[in-house]
Coordinates of C-alpha atoms and ligand atoms in Angstrom, one line a residue:
M1 CA -32.3 -5.6 -21.6
L2 CA -28.5 -5.1 -21.7
I3 CA -27.2 -4.0 -18.4
K4 CA -23.5 -2.8 -19.0
R5 CA -21.7 -3.7 -16.2
K6 CA -18.2 -2.7 -15.5
R7 CA -15.5 -5.3 -14.9
G8 CA -13.3 -3.7 -11.8
W9 CA -11.5 -0.6 -11.0
E10 CA -11.7 0.9 -14.4
M11 CA -9.7 3.6 -16.0
P12 CA -12.4 6.3 -16.8
E13 CA -11.9 9.7 -18.5
R14 CA -12.0 11.6 -15.7
D15 CA -9.6 9.6 -13.9
A16 CA -7.3 10.5 -17.6
T17 CA -7.9 13.6 -16.2
P18 CA -5.8 16.2 -14.4
E19 CA -7.5 16.5 -10.8
A20 CA -7.0 19.7 -10.4
L21 CA -9.3 20.5 -13.9
F22 CA -11.5 17.3 -12.4
L23 CA -12.1 19.7 -8.9
D24 CA -12.0 22.8 -10.0
R25 CA -14.8 21.1 -12.5
R26 CA -16.3 20.5 -9.3
N27 CA -16.1 23.4 -7.4
L28 CA -18.1 24.8 -10.3
L29 CA -20.6 22.8 -10.4
K30 CA -21.6 23.1 -6.3
G31 CA -21.6 26.6 -6.9
A32 CA -23.7 26.6 -9.5
A33 CA -26.0 24.7 -6.8
A34 CA -28.1 27.0 -4.3
G35 CA -26.8 27.7 -1.4
G36 CA -24.4 25.0 -1.7
I37 CA -22.4 25.5 1.3
L38 CA -23.2 22.2 3.8
A39 CA -23.6 20.3 0.8
S40 CA -20.1 20.9 0.0
A41 CA -19.3 19.9 3.9
G42 CA -17.2 16.9 3.0
W43 CA -14.8 19.3 0.4
F44 CA -13.1 20.6 3.8
G45 CA -12.8 17.2 5.4
L46 CA -15.9 17.6 7.9
G47 CA -18.8 14.5 8.1
R48 CA -22.6 15.4 8.2
A49 CA -22.8 16.0 11.9
E50 CA -19.8 17.9 12.6
A51 CA -20.7 20.5 9.8
A52 CA -24.3 20.5 11.2
G53 CA -22.3 21.4 14.5
E54 CA -22.4 18.5 16.7
P55 CA -19.0 17.4 17.3
D56 CA -18.0 14.0 16.5
P57 CA -17.4 11.8 19.7
S58 CA -14.1 10.6 18.8
A59 CA -12.6 14.5 18.1
S60 CA -10.8 14.4 21.6
L61 CA -8.4 11.6 20.6
Y62 CA -7.0 14.3 17.9
P63 CA -4.7 15.0 16.8
A64 CA -2.5 12.1 17.7
K65 CA 1.6 11.8 18.4
A66 CA 3.0 11.6 15.5
N67 CA 5.1 8.4 15.4
A68 CA 8.3 10.0 13.6
A69 CA 9.2 6.0 12.3
Y70 CA 6.7 6.3 9.3
A71 CA 8.9 9.4 7.4
L72 CA 7.9 9.9 4.2
D73 CA 10.2 10.7 0.5
R74 CA 7.9 12.5 -1.0
P75 CA 5.6 15.7 0.0
V76 CA 1.8 14.7 2.3
T77 CA -1.5 15.2 -0.5
A78 CA -3.0 18.1 -0.3
E79 CA -6.4 17.3 2.1
K80 CA -8.9 18.6 -0.2
L81 CA -7.7 16.3 -2.5
A82 CA -7.1 13.2 -0.5
T83 CA -10.8 13.7 0.9
G84 CA -12.4 14.6 -2.4
Y85 CA -11.2 12.0 -4.6
N86 CA -12.3 8.9 -3.4
N87 CA -12.9 5.2 -4.0
F88 CA -16.4 3.7 -2.1
Y89 CA -18.3 1.9 -4.8
E90 CA -20.6 1.6 -2.0
F91 CA -22.2 4.9 -2.9
G92 CA -21.0 5.1 -6.8
T93 CA -18.0 3.9 -9.3
D94 CA -16.8 7.8 -10.2
K95 CA -14.5 9.5 -7.4
D96 CA -16.9 12.4 -6.7
I97 CA -18.7 10.3 -3.8
V98 CA -18.4 12.7 -1.2
D99 CA -21.7 14.5 -0.7
R100 CA -23.1 10.8 -1.4
S101 CA -21.5 9.1 1.3
Q102 CA -22.5 11.9 4.1
A103 CA -25.9 9.8 4.2
L104 CA -23.4 6.9 6.0
K105 CA -24.7 7.3 9.6
I106 CA -21.2 6.8 11.9
R107 CA -23.4 6.4 15.5
P108 CA -23.5 4.1 16.9
W109 CA -21.5 1.3 15.7
T110 CA -20.6 -2.1 16.3
I111 CA -17.7 -3.7 16.1
K112 CA -17.9 -7.9 15.8
L113 CA -15.0 -10.0 17.0
D114 CA -15.5 -13.3 16.1
G115 CA -14.3 -16.7 14.4
M116 CA -11.8 -18.7 16.2
V117 CA -11.1 -16.7 18.9
E118 CA -11.3 -17.6 22.6
Q119 CA -14.2 -15.6 22.8
E120 CA -16.2 -13.3 20.8
Q121 CA -16.7 -9.8 20.9
T122 CA -18.6 -7.2 19.9
L123 CA -18.4 -3.7 21.2
G124 CA -19.0 0.1 20.4
I125 CA -16.7 2.2 18.2
D126 CA -15.9 4.6 21.2
D127 CA -15.4 2.0 23.4
L128 CA -12.8 0.1 21.1
F129 CA -11.4 2.8 20.6
K130 CA -10.6 4.0 24.1
K131 CA -8.6 0.6 24.4
M132 CA -6.4 1.0 21.4
P133 CA -3.1 3.0 21.2
F134 CA -3.7 6.1 19.0
E135 CA -1.1 7.8 16.9
E136 CA -0.4 9.8 13.6
R137 CA 1.4 7.9 10.7
L138 CA 2.8 9.4 7.1
Y139 CA 2.0 6.7 4.7
R140 CA 2.2 6.3 0.9
H141 CA -1.2 5.1 -0.6
R142 CA -1.2 3.6 -4.0
C143 CA -3.8 2.7 -6.0
V144 CA -4.1 -0.6 -8.5
E145 CA -5.7 2.2 -11.0
A146 CA -2.2 3.6 -10.8
W147 CA -2.7 6.8 -9.0
S148 CA -1.2 7.9 -5.7
M149 CA -1.2 10.0 -2.6
A150 CA 0.8 10.5 0.8
V151 CA -1.7 11.1 3.8
P152 CA -1.1 11.5 7.8
W153 CA -3.7 8.5 9.1
T154 CA -4.6 8.6 12.7
G155 CA -5.5 5.1 14.3
F156 CA -4.1 2.3 15.7
P157 CA -1.7 -1.4 14.7
L158 CA -4.0 -3.9 13.6
K159 CA -2.1 -5.9 16.0
A160 CA -3.4 -4.4 18.8
L161 CA -6.9 -5.4 17.7
V162 CA -5.6 -8.6 17.1
D163 CA -4.5 -8.9 20.9
L164 CA -8.1 -7.8 22.0
A165 CA -9.5 -10.3 19.7
K166 CA -7.3 -13.1 21.0
P167 CA -7.7 -15.4 18.4
T168 CA -6.8 -19.5 18.7
S169 CA -3.8 -21.3 17.3
G170 CA -6.1 -22.3 15.1
A171 CA -6.9 -19.2 13.0
K172 CA -4.0 -18.3 9.9
Y173 CA -6.0 -15.8 8.2
M174 CA -8.1 -12.3 9.3
R175 CA -11.8 -11.6 7.1
M176 CA -12.5 -8.2 7.2
E177 CA -16.2 -7.0 6.2
T178 CA -17.9 -3.6 5.4
F179 CA -21.5 -2.6 6.7
E180 CA -24.6 -3.5 4.6
D181 CA -27.0 -1.4 4.2
P182 CA -28.4 -0.2 0.8
G183 CA -30.8 2.0 2.4
M184 CA -27.8 4.1 3.5
A185 CA -25.8 2.8 0.3
P186 CA -27.6 3.1 -2.7
G187 CA -24.3 1.6 -4.4
Q188 CA -25.3 -1.4 -3.1
K189 CA -28.3 -1.8 -4.6
Q190 CA -25.8 -2.7 -7.4
F191 CA -27.0 -6.5 -7.6
W192 CA -24.0 -7.9 -9.5
Y193 CA -21.7 -6.3 -6.8
P194 CA -20.8 -9.2 -4.4
W195 CA -21.8 -7.3 -1.0
P196 CA -21.3 -6.5 1.2
Y197 CA -17.2 -5.7 0.5
V198 CA -14.8 -8.4 2.2
E199 CA -10.7 -8.8 2.6
G200 CA -8.6 -10.6 4.2
L201 CA -4.8 -10.6 5.4
T202 CA -2.5 -13.7 6.5
M203 CA -2.4 -13.2 10.5
A204 CA 1.3 -12.8 9.4
E205 CA 0.6 -9.5 7.6
A206 CA -2.7 -8.6 10.2
T207 CA 0.0 -8.8 12.5
N208 CA 3.2 -6.7 10.6
E209 CA 3.8 -3.6 12.3
L210 CA 2.9 -1.4 9.2
A211 CA -0.5 -3.0 8.8
F212 CA -2.3 0.3 10.5
M213 CA -6.2 0.8 11.7
V214 CA -7.0 4.3 10.1
T215 CA -10.0 6.4 12.2
G216 CA -8.9 9.7 11.5
I217 CA -6.5 11.9 8.5
Y218 CA -5.1 15.0 8.9
G219 CA -5.5 14.8 12.8
K220 CA -9.4 15.1 12.3
P221 CA -11.9 12.6 12.5
L222 CA -12.3 10.3 9.6
P223 CA -14.7 11.9 6.8
T224 CA -17.1 9.4 5.6
Q225 CA -15.8 9.3 2.1
N226 CA -12.7 8.3 3.4
G227 CA -14.1 4.9 5.2
A228 CA -15.3 6.3 9.2
P229 CA -15.7 5.2 10.9
L230 CA -12.5 2.5 11.2
R231 CA -11.2 1.6 7.6
L232 CA -7.6 -0.6 6.8
A233 CA -4.0 0.8 5.6
T234 CA -2.3 -1.9 3.9
P235 CA 0.6 0.8 2.3
W236 CA 2.4 -2.0 0.8
K237 CA -0.6 -3.7 -0.9
Y238 CA -3.3 -1.7 -4.1
G239 CA -5.7 0.4 -2.2
F240 CA -7.9 -2.1 -2.8
K241 CA -7.4 -3.8 0.1
S242 CA -7.5 -1.0 2.6
V243 CA -11.4 -1.9 2.9
K244 CA -13.3 1.1 4.3
S245 CA -16.1 1.3 6.8
I246 CA -15.5 -2.3 8.8
V247 CA -18.4 -4.1 11.0
R248 CA -16.2 -7.2 11.5
F249 CA -13.2 -8.8 11.7
S250 CA -13.3 -12.9 11.8
F251 CA -10.6 -14.7 12.8
V252 CA -10.4 -18.0 10.5
A253 CA -8.7 -21.0 9.2
D254 CA -8.9 -20.7 5.2
R255 CA -8.5 -17.9 3.0
P256 CA -11.5 -15.5 2.7
K257 CA -12.6 -15.0 -0.5
T258 CA -12.7 -11.4 -1.4
M259 CA -15.1 -9.1 -3.5
W260 CA -12.7 -8.7 -6.0
Q261 CA -11.6 -11.7 -6.6
T262 CA -15.0 -13.0 -6.9
L263 CA -16.2 -10.4 -9.2
A264 CA -12.8 -10.4 -11.5
A265 CA -10.5 -13.2 -10.2
D266 CA -8.2 -12.5 -13.4
E267 CA -7.5 -9.2 -12.3
Y268 CA -7.8 -8.6 -8.8
G269 CA -6.0 -11.4 -6.1
F270 CA -5.9 -12.1 -3.0
W271 CA -2.4 -10.6 -2.1
A272 CA -2.5 -7.5 -4.4
N273 CA 1.2 -6.3 -3.5
V274 CA 2.6 -3.7 -5.6
N275 CA 5.0 -4.2 -8.0
P276 CA 6.6 -2.0 -10.5
D277 CA 7.6 -5.1 -12.9
V278 CA 3.9 -6.9 -12.7
P279 CA 1.2 -5.0 -15.5
H280 CA -2.5 -5.0 -14.3
P281 CA -4.0 -7.2 -17.3
R282 CA -4.9 -3.8 -18.7
W283 CA -2.2 -1.1 -18.0
S284 CA 1.2 -1.2 -16.6
Q285 CA 1.9 -0.8 -12.8
A286 CA 5.3 1.0 -13.6
T287 CA 4.6 4.3 -13.0
E288 CA 1.8 6.2 -11.0
R289 CA -0.1 9.7 -11.3
F290 CA 0.9 11.4 -8.0
L291 CA -2.3 13.5 -6.8
G292 CA -1.5 17.4 -6.7
Q293 CA 1.7 16.8 -9.2
S294 CA 2.2 16.7 -13.0
G295 CA 3.6 13.8 -14.7
R296 CA 4.5 10.8 -13.2
R297 CA 6.8 9.2 -11.1
P298 CA 8.3 5.3 -10.3
T299 CA 5.9 3.0 -8.9
L300 CA 8.2 0.8 -6.3
L301 CA 8.3 -2.5 -5.1
F302 CA 6.2 -2.9 -2.2
N303 CA 5.1 0.7 -2.7
G304 CA 8.5 1.7 -0.8
Y305 CA 7.7 -1.0 2.3
A306 CA 10.0 -3.9 0.9
E307 CA 12.4 -3.5 4.1
Q308 CA 9.7 -4.0 6.4
V309 CA 6.8 -6.9 4.5
A310 CA 9.3 -8.7 1.7
G311 CA 9.5 -11.5 4.3
L312 CA 6.3 -11.8 4.7
Y313 CA 6.8 -13.8 1.5
K314 CA 9.6 -16.4 1.9
G315 CA 8.5 -19.6 0.6
L316 CA 5.0 -18.0 -1.4
E317 CA 6.8 -17.3 -4.6
G318 CA 4.3 -19.8 -6.1
E319 CA 1.5 -17.4 -5.6
K320 CA 0.3 -14.4 -7.5
L321 CA 2.1 -12.4 -5.0
Y322 CA 1.1 -9.1 -7.0
M323 CA -2.7 -8.9 -8.2
Ligands
MTE401 N1 -13.7 0.4 0.4 C1 -15.2 -0.1 0.3 N2 -16.0 -0.4 1.1 N3 -15.2 0.4 -0.8 C2 -14.9 0.3 -1.9 O1 -15.3 0.8 -2.8 N4 -12.0 1.2 -2.9 C3 -10.7 1.1 -2.5 C4 -10.2 1.0 -0.6 N5 -11.3 0.6 0.2 C5 -13.3 0.7 -1.5 C6 -12.4 0.5 -0.3 C7 -10.2 1.3 -3.2 S1 -9.9 0.7 -5.1 C8 -9.0 2.0 -2.5 S2 -7.9 3.0 -4.0 C9 -9.2 3.2 -1.5 O2 -10.3 2.3 -0.7 C10 -9.2 4.9 -1.7 O3 -9.1 5.3 0.1 P1 -9.4 6.9 0.0 O4 -10.8 6.9 -0.7 O5 -9.2 7.0 0.9 O6 -7.9 7.5 -0.9

């Protein structure tokens, strides 16, 4: 039997379609579905529980105070685009995973802090939130597939979580892991992907001021399709580093092998820093399609965040920093 395997992030026909057309088509399909109002709850950035009238237990944390240090050189992407055009392979390899991702149960949700730490901890997500300094930041987001957006994320600096974990001096990297539950996430039944989704950062990257744990978007709790209840944002790196729906942070001595490295090491590396001059093996990274705008815009080195992060890579020039 021939099984067609996708090699990694692809640029399918749908991705080449202007997203307004794609989303219109999606709306048309929805309109045709009988009584589709609840089914399209995710369209407006609502999770299933909220759509059913149950408030998200963290709702009182929103909106958080905006941190003016993180301003943008471009307009914020429309909410319906940022919450309606997603990559979340646990729910399918297409961009249209809003409805399927509503199956993700985000309470109860526990977070494990383990590995090289003073003491391992397991925390309920709302207990963790109570300990963290919440704020809103405007960030650019650049997917390796050469599309981008600009979004108001709510959350807290990753450094605050590192401080809570108290890693010992032997910890050189942080490994992050997404939930694993094929019953909830049918994509995880696709055995040729090495689940769970794993990502990693050096401790210097994890404690850089830009590394941000995201809990909300557009002044509201994060909807499931964007990686509720907790996902990463490292805006100077390609979006596949921004691991979604995290359950475990491990502090380790050796560089973690990420899911995408296991799958296609020649295309997706550990560092994945944005660089317009280093093409992906199958396409250019020089320009990007900004969701909601026609035409393409030039891609910026480190996605425009060189001032904050270029220093992290001094002495590492021999590494494949841009794939
Ligand atoms: N995390 C998990 N667990 N699974 C995924 O498929 N996709 C990544 C990243 N994090 C992904 C993930 C990719 S390629 C991108 S571009 C961003 O999530 C997309 O985030 P968004 O849907 O909020 O735009």
